[in-house]
mmCIF file of C-alpha atoms in Angstrom:
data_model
loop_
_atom_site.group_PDB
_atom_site.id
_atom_site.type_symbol
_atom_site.label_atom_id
_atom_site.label_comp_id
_atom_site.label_asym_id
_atom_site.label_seq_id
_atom_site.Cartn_x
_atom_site.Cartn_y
_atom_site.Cartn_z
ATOM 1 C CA UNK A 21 0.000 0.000 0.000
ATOM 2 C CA UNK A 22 1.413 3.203 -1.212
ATOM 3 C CA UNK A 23 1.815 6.156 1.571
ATOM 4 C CA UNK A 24 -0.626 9.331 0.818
ATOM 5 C CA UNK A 25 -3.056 7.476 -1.168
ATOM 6 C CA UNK A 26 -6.105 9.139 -0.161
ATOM 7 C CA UNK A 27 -7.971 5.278 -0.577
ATOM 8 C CA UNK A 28 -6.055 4.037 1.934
ATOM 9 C CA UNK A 29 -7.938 4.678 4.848
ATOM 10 C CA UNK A 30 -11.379 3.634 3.839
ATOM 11 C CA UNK A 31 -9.921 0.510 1.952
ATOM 12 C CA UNK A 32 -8.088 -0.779 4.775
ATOM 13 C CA UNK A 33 -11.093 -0.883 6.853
ATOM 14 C CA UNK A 34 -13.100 -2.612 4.396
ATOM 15 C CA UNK A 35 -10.553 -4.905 3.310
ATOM 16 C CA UNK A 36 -10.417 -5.869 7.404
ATOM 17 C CA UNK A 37 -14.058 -6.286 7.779
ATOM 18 C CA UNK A 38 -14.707 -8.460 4.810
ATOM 19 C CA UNK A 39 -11.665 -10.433 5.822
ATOM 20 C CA UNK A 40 -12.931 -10.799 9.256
ATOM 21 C CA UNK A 41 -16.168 -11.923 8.215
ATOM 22 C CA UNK A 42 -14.562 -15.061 6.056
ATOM 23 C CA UNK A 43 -12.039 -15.946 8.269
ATOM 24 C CA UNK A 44 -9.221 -14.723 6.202
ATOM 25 C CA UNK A 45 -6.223 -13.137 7.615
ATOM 26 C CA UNK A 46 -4.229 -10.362 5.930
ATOM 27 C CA UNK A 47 -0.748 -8.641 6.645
ATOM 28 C CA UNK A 48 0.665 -4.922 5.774
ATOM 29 C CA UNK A 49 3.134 -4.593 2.951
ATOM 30 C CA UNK A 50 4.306 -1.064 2.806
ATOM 31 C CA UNK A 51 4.797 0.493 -0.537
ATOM 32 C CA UNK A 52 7.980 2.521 -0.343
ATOM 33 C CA UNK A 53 8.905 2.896 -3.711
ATOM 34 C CA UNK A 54 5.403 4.332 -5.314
ATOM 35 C CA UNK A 55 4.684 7.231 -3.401
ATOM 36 C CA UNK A 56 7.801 7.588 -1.192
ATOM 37 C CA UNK A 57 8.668 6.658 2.116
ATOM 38 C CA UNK A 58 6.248 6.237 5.381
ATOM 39 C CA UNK A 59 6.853 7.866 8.108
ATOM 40 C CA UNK A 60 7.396 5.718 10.811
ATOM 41 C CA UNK A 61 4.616 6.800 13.033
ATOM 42 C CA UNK A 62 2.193 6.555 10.598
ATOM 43 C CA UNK A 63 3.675 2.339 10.008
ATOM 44 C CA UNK A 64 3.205 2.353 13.601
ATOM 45 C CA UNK A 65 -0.237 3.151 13.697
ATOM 46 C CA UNK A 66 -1.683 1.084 11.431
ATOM 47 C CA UNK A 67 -0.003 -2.171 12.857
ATOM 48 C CA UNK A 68 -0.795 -1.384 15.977
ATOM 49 C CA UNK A 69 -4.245 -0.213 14.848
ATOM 50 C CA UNK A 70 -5.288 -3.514 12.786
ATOM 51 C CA UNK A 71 -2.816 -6.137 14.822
ATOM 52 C CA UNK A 72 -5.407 -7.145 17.241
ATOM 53 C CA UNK A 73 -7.557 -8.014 14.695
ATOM 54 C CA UNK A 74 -8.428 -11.716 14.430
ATOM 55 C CA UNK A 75 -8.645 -10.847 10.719
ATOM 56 C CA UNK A 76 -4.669 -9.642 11.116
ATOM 57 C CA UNK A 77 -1.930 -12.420 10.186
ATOM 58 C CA UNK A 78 0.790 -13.048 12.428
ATOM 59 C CA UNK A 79 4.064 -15.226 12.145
ATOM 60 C CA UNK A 80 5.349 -16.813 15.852
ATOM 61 C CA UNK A 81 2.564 -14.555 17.833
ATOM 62 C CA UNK A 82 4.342 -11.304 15.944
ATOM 63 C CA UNK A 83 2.167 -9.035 13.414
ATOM 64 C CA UNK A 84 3.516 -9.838 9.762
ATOM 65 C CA UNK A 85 4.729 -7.120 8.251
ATOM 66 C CA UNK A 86 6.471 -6.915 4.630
ATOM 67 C CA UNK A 87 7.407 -3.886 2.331
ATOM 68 C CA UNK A 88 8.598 -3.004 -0.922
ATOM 69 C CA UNK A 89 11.805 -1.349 -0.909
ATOM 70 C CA UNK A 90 12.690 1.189 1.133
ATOM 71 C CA UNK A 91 16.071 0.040 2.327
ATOM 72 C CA UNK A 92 16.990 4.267 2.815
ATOM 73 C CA UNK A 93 14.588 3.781 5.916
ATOM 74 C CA UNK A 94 15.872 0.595 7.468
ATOM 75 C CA UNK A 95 16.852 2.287 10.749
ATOM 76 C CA UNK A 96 13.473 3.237 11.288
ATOM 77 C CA UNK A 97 12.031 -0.700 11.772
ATOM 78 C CA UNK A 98 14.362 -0.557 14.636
ATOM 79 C CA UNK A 99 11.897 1.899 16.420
ATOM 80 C CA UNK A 100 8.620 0.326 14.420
ATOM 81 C CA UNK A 101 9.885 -3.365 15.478
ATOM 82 C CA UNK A 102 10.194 -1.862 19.357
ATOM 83 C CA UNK A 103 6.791 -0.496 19.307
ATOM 84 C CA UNK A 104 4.698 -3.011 17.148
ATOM 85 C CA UNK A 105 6.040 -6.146 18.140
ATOM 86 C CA UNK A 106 6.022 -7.177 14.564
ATOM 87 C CA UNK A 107 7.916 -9.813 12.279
ATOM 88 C CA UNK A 108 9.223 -7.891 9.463
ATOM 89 C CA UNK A 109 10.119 -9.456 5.967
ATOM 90 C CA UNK A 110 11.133 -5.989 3.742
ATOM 91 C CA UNK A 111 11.939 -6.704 0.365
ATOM 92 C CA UNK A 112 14.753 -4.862 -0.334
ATOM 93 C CA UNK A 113 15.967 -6.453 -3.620
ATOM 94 C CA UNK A 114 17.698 -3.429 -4.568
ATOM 95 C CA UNK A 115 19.911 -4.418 -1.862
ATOM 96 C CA UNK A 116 20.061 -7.853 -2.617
ATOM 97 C CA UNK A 117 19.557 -10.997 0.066
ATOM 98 C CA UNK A 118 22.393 -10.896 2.003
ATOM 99 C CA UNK A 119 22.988 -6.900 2.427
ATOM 100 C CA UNK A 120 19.214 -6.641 2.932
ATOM 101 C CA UNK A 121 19.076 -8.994 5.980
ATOM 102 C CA UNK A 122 22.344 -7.151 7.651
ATOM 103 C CA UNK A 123 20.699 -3.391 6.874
ATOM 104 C CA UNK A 124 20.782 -1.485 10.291
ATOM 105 C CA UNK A 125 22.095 -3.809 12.470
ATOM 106 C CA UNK A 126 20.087 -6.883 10.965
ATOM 107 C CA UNK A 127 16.615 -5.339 11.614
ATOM 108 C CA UNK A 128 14.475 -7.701 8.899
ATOM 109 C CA UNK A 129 13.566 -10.861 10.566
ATOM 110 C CA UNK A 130 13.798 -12.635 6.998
ATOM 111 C CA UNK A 131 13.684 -11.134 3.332
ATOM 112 C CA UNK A 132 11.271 -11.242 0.739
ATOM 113 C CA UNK A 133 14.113 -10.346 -1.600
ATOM 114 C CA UNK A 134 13.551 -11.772 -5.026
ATOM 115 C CA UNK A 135 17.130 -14.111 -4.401
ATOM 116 C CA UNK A 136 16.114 -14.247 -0.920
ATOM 117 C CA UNK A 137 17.552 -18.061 -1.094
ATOM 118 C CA UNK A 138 21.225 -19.195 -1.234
ATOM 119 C CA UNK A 139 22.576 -18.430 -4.777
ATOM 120 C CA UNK A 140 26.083 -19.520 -6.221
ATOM 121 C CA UNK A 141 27.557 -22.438 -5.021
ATOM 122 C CA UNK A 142 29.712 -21.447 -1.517
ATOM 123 C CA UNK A 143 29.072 -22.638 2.015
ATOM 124 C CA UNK A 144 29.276 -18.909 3.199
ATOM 125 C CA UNK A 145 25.522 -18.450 1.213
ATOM 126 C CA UNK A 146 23.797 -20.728 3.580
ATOM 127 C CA UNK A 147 23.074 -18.536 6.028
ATOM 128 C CA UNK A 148 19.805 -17.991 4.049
ATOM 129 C CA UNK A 149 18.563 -21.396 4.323
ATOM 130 C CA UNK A 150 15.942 -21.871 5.787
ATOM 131 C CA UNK A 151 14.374 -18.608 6.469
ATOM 132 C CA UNK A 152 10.528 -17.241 5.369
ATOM 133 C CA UNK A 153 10.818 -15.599 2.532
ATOM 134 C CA UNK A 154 8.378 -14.346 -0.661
ATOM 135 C CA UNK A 155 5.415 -15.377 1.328
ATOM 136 C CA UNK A 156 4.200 -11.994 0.534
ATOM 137 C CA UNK A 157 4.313 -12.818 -3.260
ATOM 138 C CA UNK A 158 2.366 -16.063 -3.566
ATOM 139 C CA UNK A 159 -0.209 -15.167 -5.368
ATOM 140 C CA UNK A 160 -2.712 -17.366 -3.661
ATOM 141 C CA UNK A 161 -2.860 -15.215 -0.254
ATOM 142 C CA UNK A 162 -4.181 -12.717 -2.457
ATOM 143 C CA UNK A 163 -6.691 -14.713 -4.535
ATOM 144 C CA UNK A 164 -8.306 -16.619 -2.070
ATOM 145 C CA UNK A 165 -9.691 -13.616 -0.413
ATOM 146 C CA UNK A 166 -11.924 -13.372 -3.781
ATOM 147 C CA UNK A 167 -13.478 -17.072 -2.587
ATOM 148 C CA UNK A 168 -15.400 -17.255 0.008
ATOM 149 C CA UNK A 169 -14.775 -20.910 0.253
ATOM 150 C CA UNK A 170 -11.059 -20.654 0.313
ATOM 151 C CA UNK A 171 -8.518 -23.161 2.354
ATOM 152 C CA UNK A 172 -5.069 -22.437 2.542
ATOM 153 C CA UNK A 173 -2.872 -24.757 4.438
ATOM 154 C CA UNK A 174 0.277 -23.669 5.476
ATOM 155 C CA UNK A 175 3.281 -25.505 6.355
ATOM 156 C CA UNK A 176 7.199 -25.114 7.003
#
């Protein structure tokens, strides 16, 4: 979701309600490439707003929380991670997997960084393994909101 878009407000609510009422669960992934940066209050907010929703995903008990780019604002998910609580996955593939999970001190839980897996073929790559990633991207947490009916098992 793109800061200053003047729908945000009113589709965020609805999105939330008809989410709630299907049993769906849905996570914030901050735009901060389309209309520039959030401010970090205003991130803040709205997890902390929409978090203790039922309809509100979260990853080990934390709030999900994903962006697109942004990487110039890193040090600021110190702050939002202290006063949300919440699991952060930014994708910063400008950046790149490995520079985007040690931005400001290692502040991203995971990355959704397009080569958010190991690439090449060294032992030092590993690090990666293992870690969510691209969840945000499958298109079928997206679709299955459209069907009421929808099932989505998730496992590790």
């Amino acid at each position: 979701m793109a800061y200053g878009d003047p729908t945000n407000e009113n589709s965020v609510a609805a999105a939330f309600q008809h989410a709630s009422s299907l049993g769906f669960q849905l996570f914030f992934s901050f735009d901060y490439a389309g209309n520039g940066p959030w401010p970090k209050s205003e991130v803040e907010s709205l997890i902390n707003s929409y978090s203790g929703s039922g309809a509100y995903f979260h990853y080990q008990s934390r709030p999900f929380v994903s962006t697109f780019e942004g990487p110039d604002q890193a040090e600021d998910w110190i702050d939002i991670e202290a006063a949300t609580g919440c699991f952060c996955i930014p994708d910063w593939s400008s950046l790149g997997a490995k520079p985007a999970m040690t931005k400001a001190g290692g502040v991203a839980d995971a990355t959704s960084c397009k080569d958010g897996g190991t690439v090449g073929n060294t032992v030092s790559q590993l690090q990666l393994e293992f870690r969510p990633w691209n969840v945000a991207s499958e298109a079928i947490y997206f679709t299955a909101l459209l069907v009421s009916s929808a099932t989505i098992e998730v496992t590790r």
